Amino acid sequence: SSGINAEYGGVTQSSMKTLRKDLWICSLGKEKVLANDLHKRFQRTATIVSPRVLSLSYDNENNDDRYRSTSFIKVPWASQVLPSVNEIKGNCIEDISQKTLDYILPLLTKTCEDNGIHNTKNMKLTTPPFHLHFFSCNPNLFGLTGKLHRDIAKSLKGTKWKDFIHIHNMKKTSIIPPPTPTPTHPLFLTQVLVLSQTKVAASFYPLTFSKTLGWLLPRPYIFGEFNPTYNTTPPSRAYQKINELFGLMGGTDWLYSHSHAPHELTIVELGSAPGGMTHELLKLKNVRVISVDRAPLDNSLTEKYTTPTLTHILTDAYTWTPKGLISNSVDCVFSDLSLPPYKSIDLLEKWVTEKLCRNFVWALKFTGDQYDAIDQAEKMLNTNQCEYIIRNLKSHGNEVVILGKIKGG
C-alpha cells in the first residue's frame, strides 16, 4: 500500500490487511543491542538492513496497539525512527526525485487541510510546520543523497510550499525551538532515507514535543541527532554531551520551568572534574552550580567563577548529599560519574526517593554488555512514578543518559 495510516497525518489506507514496517536507526555498532531491545519491548524480530538501520515489520491491525509515539520514546538505543515507511524505487535519480515528490505533496496538501494550516506568516510560528530530511547511512550514497536533496528543493522553491517547509541537510544542525503557539501549532516530519542507487525509504509522521522530555521519536534532526558545535575551550569533551542534550530538549527553558524560583537555577553536578560539562552549565542565566568531585576543576573555571556562582566540593560524589547546604531540593542534578551501572542506579534511587532533587540528568555507563541494568533503572523510576526518558546520544560511548522529573518535584 502506498498510503499511510491516518494516524500519521496522511491519506486513509486500505482496510485490507498488509504488512508494514518501521525503520529504526541507532549508533554504529549498536545494531544488535537495538535489535534485542526492540524484540524485548515489541515482541517482534528486527532485521539489520545496513549499518545503523534496522527494519521492524508489523500488521496494520496491530498498528494502533503497538506503535505510537508513546511507545517510541521507550527505546533507549534508537536515535531515530521512520514510522510506516514507503519504499520508492526508480531507474535513475530523476525518476526517484519525481516519485518522492509524488509521495510528499499529497500528504502536505491533506495535512494542511486537516490542521487548518494555510498561511504561515499569520501563524507567527517559531519553526515551519513541515520538516524535510534527506540522508543516508552509507557514505557511498552521500553524493546521490545530496543530488536528490537539491532536485527536490529546487522543485519546491517555486511553489507555495517554500514557506511551509524547512529542508535539512547532513552538514549542519541548529537548535529547533519548541513549537509555538502550543498546542495549536502541529509539526510534521518527512524523512527520505537513501538505501541504494535505485531505492529510498520515505516516512511522514507528526513531531511531538514534551515540556519535560523534549523532542520525542521521531526527532526533528537528521538521524535524530543534534550535532553540537565543536569547541576547544572547555577542559574536556563532556561539554558535547550537555550541548547535544540541550539540542534534543529544544533549548534550556525546561530547566527554568522546573526550578523553585522563576528564572533562578540551582544545579548539582556529580563527577564534574575537570569541568567540561561545568563549563557549559555556567553559561546558563542566573545559575548556581555546585560541583562535586575528588579531583579539582580546571583552573580556567575556578579563576573565572567564585561562590555562589560556582562552588566546588572536593569529596566523594557517591556519598555526598546537598543536605545542610541547600534549604530546598536541588532544581536539577547532573551526574557523569563513572560507576558500575547497578551502583549508579542505586545512587540515583537515593536522590529520587529522598527527593534531593526535582529533576535529574543521569549517565548510566557500561563496561560490557550489562544492558539489562536499564530494565532495573526503568523499574525503579516507574515505582517512584517519575516521568523520564532514556537516550543514547551521538557523543556517548557505551552509555545512556536518563533524563527525568520526580513526582511532586
Coordinates of N, CA and C in Angstrom, one line a residue, residues 175-352:
I175 N 19.6 24.4 16.9 CA 18.5 24.0 17.9 C 17.2 24.4 17.3
I176 N 16.2 23.5 17.3 CA 14.9 23.7 16.8 C 14.0 24.0 18.1
P177 N 13.5 25.2 18.3 CA 12.8 25.5 19.5 C 11.5 24.8 19.6
P178 N 10.9 24.7 20.8 CA 9.6 24.0 20.9 C 8.6 24.8 20.0
P179 N 7.6 24.1 19.5 CA 6.6 24.7 18.6 C 5.7 25.7 19.4
T180 N 5.5 26.9 18.9 CA 4.6 27.8 19.5 C 3.8 28.4 18.4
P181 N 2.5 28.9 18.6 CA 1.8 28.7 19.9 C 1.4 27.2 20.1
T182 N 1.5 26.8 21.3 CA 1.2 25.4 21.7 C -0.2 25.4 22.3
P183 N -1.1 24.5 22.1 CA -0.8 23.3 21.3 C -1.3 23.4 19.8
T184 N -1.6 24.6 19.4 CA -2.2 24.8 18.1 C -1.3 24.8 16.9
H185 N 0.0 24.5 17.1 CA 1.0 24.5 16.0 C 1.5 23.1 15.8
P186 N 0.9 22.3 15.0 CA 1.4 20.9 14.7 C 2.6 21.0 13.8
L187 N 3.5 20.1 14.1 CA 4.7 19.9 13.2 C 4.7 18.5 12.6
F188 N 5.2 18.4 11.4 CA 5.3 17.1 10.7 C 6.7 16.9 10.1
L189 N 7.1 15.7 10.1 CA 8.4 15.3 9.6 C 8.3 14.3 8.5
T190 N 8.9 14.7 7.3 CA 9.1 13.8 6.2 C 10.6 13.4 6.2
Q191 N 10.8 12.1 6.2 CA 12.2 11.6 6.1 C 12.4 10.8 4.9
V192 N 13.5 11.1 4.1 CA 13.8 10.3 2.9 C 15.2 9.7 3.1
L193 N 15.2 8.4 3.4 CA 16.5 7.7 3.6 C 16.9 7.0 2.3
V194 N 18.0 7.3 1.8 CA 18.5 6.7 0.6 C 19.2 5.4 0.9
L195 N 18.6 4.3 0.4 CA 19.1 2.9 0.7 C 20.0 2.4 -0.3
S196 N 19.8 2.8 -1.6 CA 20.7 2.3 -2.7 C 20.6 3.3 -3.9
Q197 N 21.2 2.9 -4.9 CA 21.2 3.8 -6.1 C 19.8 3.9 -6.7
T198 N 18.9 2.9 -6.4 CA 17.6 2.9 -7.0 C 16.5 2.8 -6.0
K199 N 16.8 3.0 -4.7 CA 15.7 2.8 -3.8 C 15.9 3.8 -2.6
V200 N 14.8 4.4 -2.2 CA 14.7 5.2 -1.0 C 13.6 4.8 -0.1
A201 N 13.6 5.1 1.2 CA 12.5 4.8 2.1 C 12.0 6.2 2.6
A202 N 10.7 6.4 2.5 CA 10.1 7.7 2.9 C 9.1 7.5 4.0
S203 N 9.1 8.4 4.9 CA 8.2 8.3 6.0 C 7.6 9.7 6.4
F204 N 6.4 9.8 6.7 CA 5.7 11.0 7.1 C 5.0 10.8 8.5
Y205 N 5.3 11.7 9.4 CA 4.9 11.4 10.8 C 4.8 12.8 11.6
P206 N 3.9 12.9 12.5 CA 3.9 14.2 13.3 C 5.0 14.2 14.3
L207 N 5.5 15.4 14.5 CA 6.5 15.6 15.6 C 5.8 15.8 16.9
T208 N 6.4 15.4 18.0 CA 5.9 15.6 19.3 C 6.9 16.2 20.2
F209 N 6.5 17.2 20.9 CA 7.5 17.9 21.9 C 6.8 17.8 23.3
S210 N 7.6 17.4 24.2 CA 7.2 17.3 25.6 C 8.0 18.3 26.4
K211 N 7.3 19.1 27.3 CA 8.0 20.1 28.1 C 9.0 19.5 29.1
T212 N 8.7 18.3 29.4 CA 9.6 17.6 30.4 C 10.7 16.8 29.7
L213 N 10.4 16.1 28.6 CA 11.3 15.2 27.9 C 11.9 15.7 26.6
G214 N 11.4 16.8 26.1 CA 12.0 17.4 24.9 C 11.4 16.7 23.6
W215 N 12.1 16.7 22.6 CA 11.7 16.1 21.3 C 11.6 14.6 21.4
L216 N 10.5 14.0 21.1 CA 10.3 12.6 21.2 C 10.6 12.0 19.8
L217 N 10.7 10.7 19.7 CA 10.9 10.0 18.4 C 9.6 10.0 17.6
P218 N 9.7 10.3 16.3 CA 10.9 10.7 15.6 C 11.3 12.1 15.9
R219 N 12.6 12.5 15.9 CA 13.0 13.8 16.3 C 13.3 14.6 15.1
P220 N 13.2 16.0 15.2 CA 13.3 16.8 14.0 C 14.8 17.1 13.6
Y221 N 15.7 16.1 13.8 CA 17.1 16.2 13.4 C 17.4 15.0 12.5
I222 N 18.3 15.1 11.6 CA 18.7 14.0 10.7 C 19.4 13.0 11.6
F223 N 19.0 11.7 11.4 CA 19.5 10.6 12.3 C 18.9 10.7 13.7
G224 N 18.1 11.8 13.9 CA 17.6 12.0 15.3 C 18.7 12.6 16.2
E225 N 19.8 13.0 15.6 CA 20.9 13.5 16.4 C 21.1 15.0 16.2
F226 N 21.4 15.6 17.4 CA 21.8 17.1 17.4 C 23.3 17.1 17.4
N227 N 23.9 17.9 16.5 CA 25.4 17.9 16.4 C 25.8 19.3 17.0
P228 N 26.4 19.2 18.3 CA 26.8 20.4 18.9 C 28.1 21.0 18.2
T229 N 28.2 22.3 18.3 CA 29.4 23.0 17.7 C 30.7 22.6 18.4
Y230 N 31.7 22.3 17.6 CA 33.0 21.9 18.2 C 33.6 23.0 18.9
N231 N 34.2 22.8 20.1 CA 34.7 23.9 20.9 C 36.0 23.4 21.6
T232 N 37.1 24.1 21.5 CA 38.3 23.7 22.1 C 38.5 24.3 23.5
T233 N 37.6 25.2 23.9 CA 37.8 26.0 25.2 C 37.5 25.1 26.4
P234 N 36.4 24.3 26.4 CA 36.1 23.5 27.6 C 37.2 22.5 27.9
P235 N 37.5 22.2 29.2 CA 38.6 21.4 29.6 C 38.4 19.9 29.3
S236 N 37.2 19.5 28.8 CA 37.0 18.1 28.4 C 35.9 18.0 27.4
R237 N 35.7 16.8 26.8 CA 34.7 16.7 25.8 C 33.3 16.5 26.4
A238 N 33.2 16.5 27.7 CA 31.8 16.3 28.3 C 30.9 17.4 27.9
Y239 N 31.4 18.6 27.4 CA 30.5 19.7 27.0 C 29.7 19.2 25.8
Q240 N 30.2 18.3 25.0 CA 29.4 17.8 23.9 C 28.1 17.1 24.3
K241 N 28.2 16.4 25.4 CA 27.0 15.6 25.9 C 25.9 16.6 26.3
I242 N 26.3 17.6 27.1 CA 25.3 18.6 27.6 C 24.7 19.4 26.5
N243 N 25.5 19.8 25.5 CA 25.0 20.6 24.4 C 24.1 19.8 23.5
E244 N 24.5 18.5 23.3 CA 23.6 17.7 22.5 C 22.3 17.5 23.2
L245 N 22.3 17.3 24.5 CA 21.1 17.1 25.2 C 20.2 18.4 25.2
F246 N 20.8 19.5 25.3 CA 20.1 20.8 25.2 C 19.4 20.9 23.8
G247 N 20.1 20.5 22.8 CA 19.5 20.5 21.4 C 18.3 19.6 21.3
L248 N 18.4 18.4 21.9 CA 17.2 17.5 21.9 C 16.1 18.0 22.8
M249 N 16.4 18.9 23.7 CA 15.4 19.4 24.6 C 14.8 20.7 24.1
G250 N 15.2 21.1 22.9 CA 14.7 22.4 22.3 C 15.3 23.6 23.0
G251 N 16.4 23.5 23.7 CA 17.0 24.6 24.4 C 17.1 24.4 25.9
T252 N 17.1 25.4 26.7 CA 17.3 25.3 28.1 C 16.1 25.8 28.9
D253 N 15.0 26.2 28.3 CA 13.9 26.7 29.0 C 13.3 25.7 30.0
W254 N 13.4 24.4 29.7 CA 12.9 23.3 30.5 C 13.5 23.3 31.9
L255 N 14.7 23.7 32.0 CA 15.4 23.8 33.3 C 14.7 24.8 34.2
Y256 N 14.4 26.0 33.7 CA 13.9 27.1 34.5 C 12.4 26.8 34.8
S257 N 11.7 26.1 33.9 CA 10.3 25.9 34.2 C 10.1 24.9 35.3
H258 N 11.2 24.2 35.6 CA 11.1 23.2 36.7 C 11.8 23.7 38.0
S259 N 12.3 24.9 38.0 CA 13.0 25.4 39.2 C 12.1 25.9 40.3
H260 N 12.6 26.0 41.5 CA 11.9 26.5 42.6 C 11.5 28.0 42.4
A261 N 12.5 28.8 42.1 CA 12.3 30.2 41.9 C 12.4 30.6 40.4
P262 N 11.4 31.3 39.9 CA 11.4 31.6 38.5 C 12.7 32.3 38.1
H263 N 13.3 31.9 37.0 CA 14.4 32.5 36.4 C 15.7 32.3 37.2
E264 N 15.7 31.5 38.3 CA 16.9 31.1 39.0 C 17.0 29.6 39.0
L265 N 18.2 29.2 39.2 CA 18.5 27.7 39.0 C 19.6 27.3 39.9
T266 N 19.4 26.2 40.6 CA 20.5 25.6 41.4 C 20.7 24.2 40.9
I267 N 22.0 24.0 40.5 CA 22.4 22.7 39.8 C 23.5 22.1 40.6
V268 N 23.4 20.8 40.8 CA 24.5 20.0 41.4 C 25.0 19.1 40.2
E269 N 26.3 19.1 40.1 CA 27.0 18.2 39.1 C 27.9 17.2 39.9
L270 N 27.6 16.0 39.7 CA 28.4 14.9 40.4 C 29.4 14.3 39.4
G271 N 30.6 14.2 39.8 CA 31.7 13.7 38.9 C 32.0 14.8 37.9
S272 N 32.3 16.0 38.3 CA 32.4 17.2 37.4 C 33.8 17.4 36.8
A273 N 34.9 17.0 37.5 CA 36.2 17.3 37.1 C 36.5 16.6 35.7
P274 N 37.3 17.3 34.9 CA 37.9 18.6 35.0 C 37.0 19.8 34.7
G275 N 35.8 19.5 34.3 CA 34.8 20.6 34.1 C 34.3 20.9 32.8
G276 N 34.3 19.9 31.9 CA 33.8 20.1 30.5 C 32.3 20.5 30.5
M277 N 31.5 19.7 31.3 CA 30.1 20.0 31.4 C 29.8 21.2 32.3
T278 N 30.7 21.4 33.3 CA 30.5 22.6 34.2 C 30.7 23.8 33.4
H279 N 31.6 23.8 32.4 CA 31.9 25.0 31.6 C 30.6 25.4 30.9
E280 N 29.8 24.5 30.4 CA 28.5 24.8 29.7 C 27.4 25.2 30.7
L281 N 27.3 24.5 31.8 CA 26.3 24.8 32.8 C 26.4 26.2 33.3
L282 N 27.6 26.7 33.4 CA 27.9 28.1 33.9 C 27.4 29.1 32.9
K283 N 27.1 28.8 31.7 CA 26.6 29.7 30.7 C 25.1 30.0 30.9
L284 N 24.5 29.2 31.7 CA 23.0 29.4 31.9 C 22.8 30.7 32.7
K285 N 21.6 31.3 32.5 CA 21.3 32.5 33.2 C 21.0 32.3 34.7
N286 N 21.5 33.1 35.5 CA 21.1 33.1 37.0 C 21.3 31.7 37.6
V287 N 22.4 31.1 37.3 CA 22.6 29.7 37.7 C 23.6 29.7 38.9
R288 N 23.4 28.7 39.8 CA 24.4 28.4 40.8 C 24.7 27.0 40.6
V289 N 26.0 26.7 40.4 CA 26.5 25.3 40.2 C 27.3 24.9 41.4
I290 N 26.9 23.7 41.9 CA 27.7 23.1 43.0 C 28.3 21.8 42.3
S291 N 29.6 21.8 42.1 CA 30.2 20.6 41.5 C 30.9 19.8 42.6
V292 N 30.8 18.5 42.4 CA 31.3 17.6 43.4 C 32.2 16.5 42.8
D293 N 33.5 16.5 43.2 CA 34.4 15.5 42.7 C 35.6 15.4 43.6
R294 N 36.3 14.3 43.6 CA 37.5 14.1 44.4 C 38.6 14.9 43.7
A295 N 38.6 15.1 42.4 CA 39.6 15.9 41.7 C 39.2 17.3 41.6
P296 N 40.1 18.3 41.4 CA 39.8 19.7 41.3 C 39.3 20.0 39.9
L297 N 38.6 21.1 39.8 CA 38.2 21.6 38.5 C 39.4 22.3 37.8
D298 N 39.3 22.4 36.5 CA 40.3 23.2 35.7 C 40.5 24.6 36.2
N299 N 41.7 25.1 36.3 CA 41.9 26.5 36.8 C 41.1 27.5 36.0
S300 N 40.9 27.3 34.7 CA 40.2 28.2 33.9 C 38.7 28.5 34.4
L301 N 38.2 27.6 35.2 CA 36.9 27.7 35.7 C 36.9 28.4 37.1
T302 N 37.8 27.9 38.0 CA 37.9 28.3 39.4 C 38.4 29.8 39.4
E303 N 39.2 30.2 38.4 CA 39.7 31.5 38.4 C 38.7 32.5 37.9
K304 N 37.8 32.0 37.1 CA 36.8 32.9 36.5 C 35.5 33.0 37.3
Y305 N 35.1 31.9 38.0 CA 33.9 31.9 38.8 C 34.2 31.6 40.2
T306 N 33.4 32.3 41.1 CA 33.5 32.1 42.5 C 32.2 31.8 43.1
T307 N 32.1 31.4 44.4 CA 30.9 31.2 45.1 C 30.1 32.5 45.2
P308 N 28.8 32.6 45.0 CA 27.9 31.4 44.9 C 27.7 30.9 43.5
T309 N 28.2 31.5 42.5 CA 28.0 31.1 41.1 C 28.6 29.6 41.0
L310 N 29.8 29.4 41.4 CA 30.4 28.1 41.4 C 31.0 27.7 42.7
T311 N 30.6 26.6 43.2 CA 31.2 26.0 44.4 C 31.6 24.6 44.1
H312 N 32.9 24.4 44.3 CA 33.5 23.1 44.0 C 33.8 22.4 45.3
I313 N 33.3 21.2 45.5 CA 33.5 20.4 46.8 C 34.3 19.2 46.5
L314 N 35.5 19.2 47.1 CA 36.5 18.1 46.9 C 36.1 16.9 47.9
T315 N 35.3 16.0 47.4 CA 34.9 14.9 48.2 C 34.3 13.8 47.2
D316 N 34.0 12.7 47.8 CA 33.4 11.6 47.1 C 32.0 11.9 46.7
A317 N 31.7 12.0 45.4 CA 30.4 12.4 44.9 C 29.4 11.3 45.2
Y318 N 29.9 10.0 45.4 CA 28.9 8.9 45.6 C 28.3 9.0 47.0
T319 N 29.0 9.5 48.0 CA 28.5 9.6 49.4 C 27.9 11.0 49.7
W320 N 28.3 12.0 48.9 CA 27.9 13.4 49.2 C 26.4 13.6 49.0
T321 N 25.8 14.5 49.8 CA 24.4 14.9 49.6 C 24.3 16.4 49.8
P322 N 23.3 17.1 49.3 CA 23.2 18.5 49.5 C 22.5 18.9 50.8
K323 N 22.2 17.9 51.6 CA 21.5 18.3 52.9 C 22.4 19.2 53.7
G324 N 21.8 20.2 54.3 CA 22.6 21.1 55.1 C 23.2 22.3 54.3
L325 N 23.3 22.1 53.0 CA 23.9 23.1 52.1 C 22.8 23.9 51.4
I326 N 21.8 23.2 51.0 CA 20.7 23.8 50.3 C 19.4 23.6 51.1
S327 N 18.6 24.7 51.3 CA 17.4 24.5 52.1 C 16.3 23.7 51.3
N328 N 16.2 24.0 50.0 CA 15.2 23.2 49.2 C 15.9 22.1 48.4
S329 N 15.2 21.3 47.8 CA 15.8 20.3 46.9 C 16.4 21.0 45.7
V330 N 17.5 20.3 45.2 CA 18.2 20.9 44.0 C 17.2 20.9 42.8
D331 N 17.3 22.0 42.0 CA 16.5 22.1 40.8 C 16.8 20.9 39.9
C332 N 18.1 20.6 39.6 CA 18.5 19.6 38.8 C 19.9 19.0 39.1
V333 N 20.0 17.7 39.2 CA 21.3 17.1 39.4 C 21.8 16.5 38.1
F334 N 23.0 16.8 37.7 CA 23.7 16.2 36.6 C 24.7 15.2 37.1
S335 N 24.7 14.0 36.7 CA 25.7 13.0 37.1 C 26.4 12.4 35.9
D336 N 27.7 12.5 35.8 CA 28.5 11.9 34.8 C 29.5 11.0 35.4
L337 N 29.2 10.4 36.6 CA 30.0 9.5 37.3 C 30.3 8.2 36.6
S338 N 31.5 7.8 36.6 CA 31.9 6.5 36.0 C 31.8 5.4 37.1
L339 N 30.6 4.9 37.2 CA 30.2 3.9 38.2 C 29.7 2.7 37.5
P340 N 29.9 1.5 38.1 CA 29.2 0.3 37.5 C 27.7 0.6 37.5
P341 N 27.0 0.1 36.4 CA 25.6 0.6 36.2 C 24.7 0.3 37.4
Y342 N 24.8 -0.8 38.0 CA 23.9 -1.1 39.1 C 24.2 -0.2 40.3
K343 N 25.4 0.1 40.6 CA 25.8 1.1 41.6 C 25.3 2.5 41.3
S344 N 25.4 2.8 40.1 CA 24.9 4.2 39.6 C 23.4 4.3 39.8
I345 N 22.7 3.2 39.5 CA 21.2 3.2 39.7 C 20.9 3.3 41.2
D346 N 21.6 2.6 42.0 CA 21.4 2.7 43.5 C 21.5 4.2 44.0
L347 N 22.5 4.9 43.4 CA 22.7 6.3 43.8 C 21.6 7.1 43.3
L348 N 21.2 6.9 42.1 CA 20.1 7.7 41.5 C 18.8 7.4 42.4
E349 N 18.6 6.2 42.8 CA 17.4 5.9 43.6 C 17.4 6.6 44.9
K350 N 18.6 6.8 45.5 CA 18.7 7.6 46.7 C 18.3 9.0 46.5
W351 N 18.8 9.6 45.4 CA 18.4 11.0 45.1 C 16.9 11.1 44.8
V352 N 16.3 10.1 44.2 CA 14.9 10.1 43.9 C 14.0 9.9 45.1

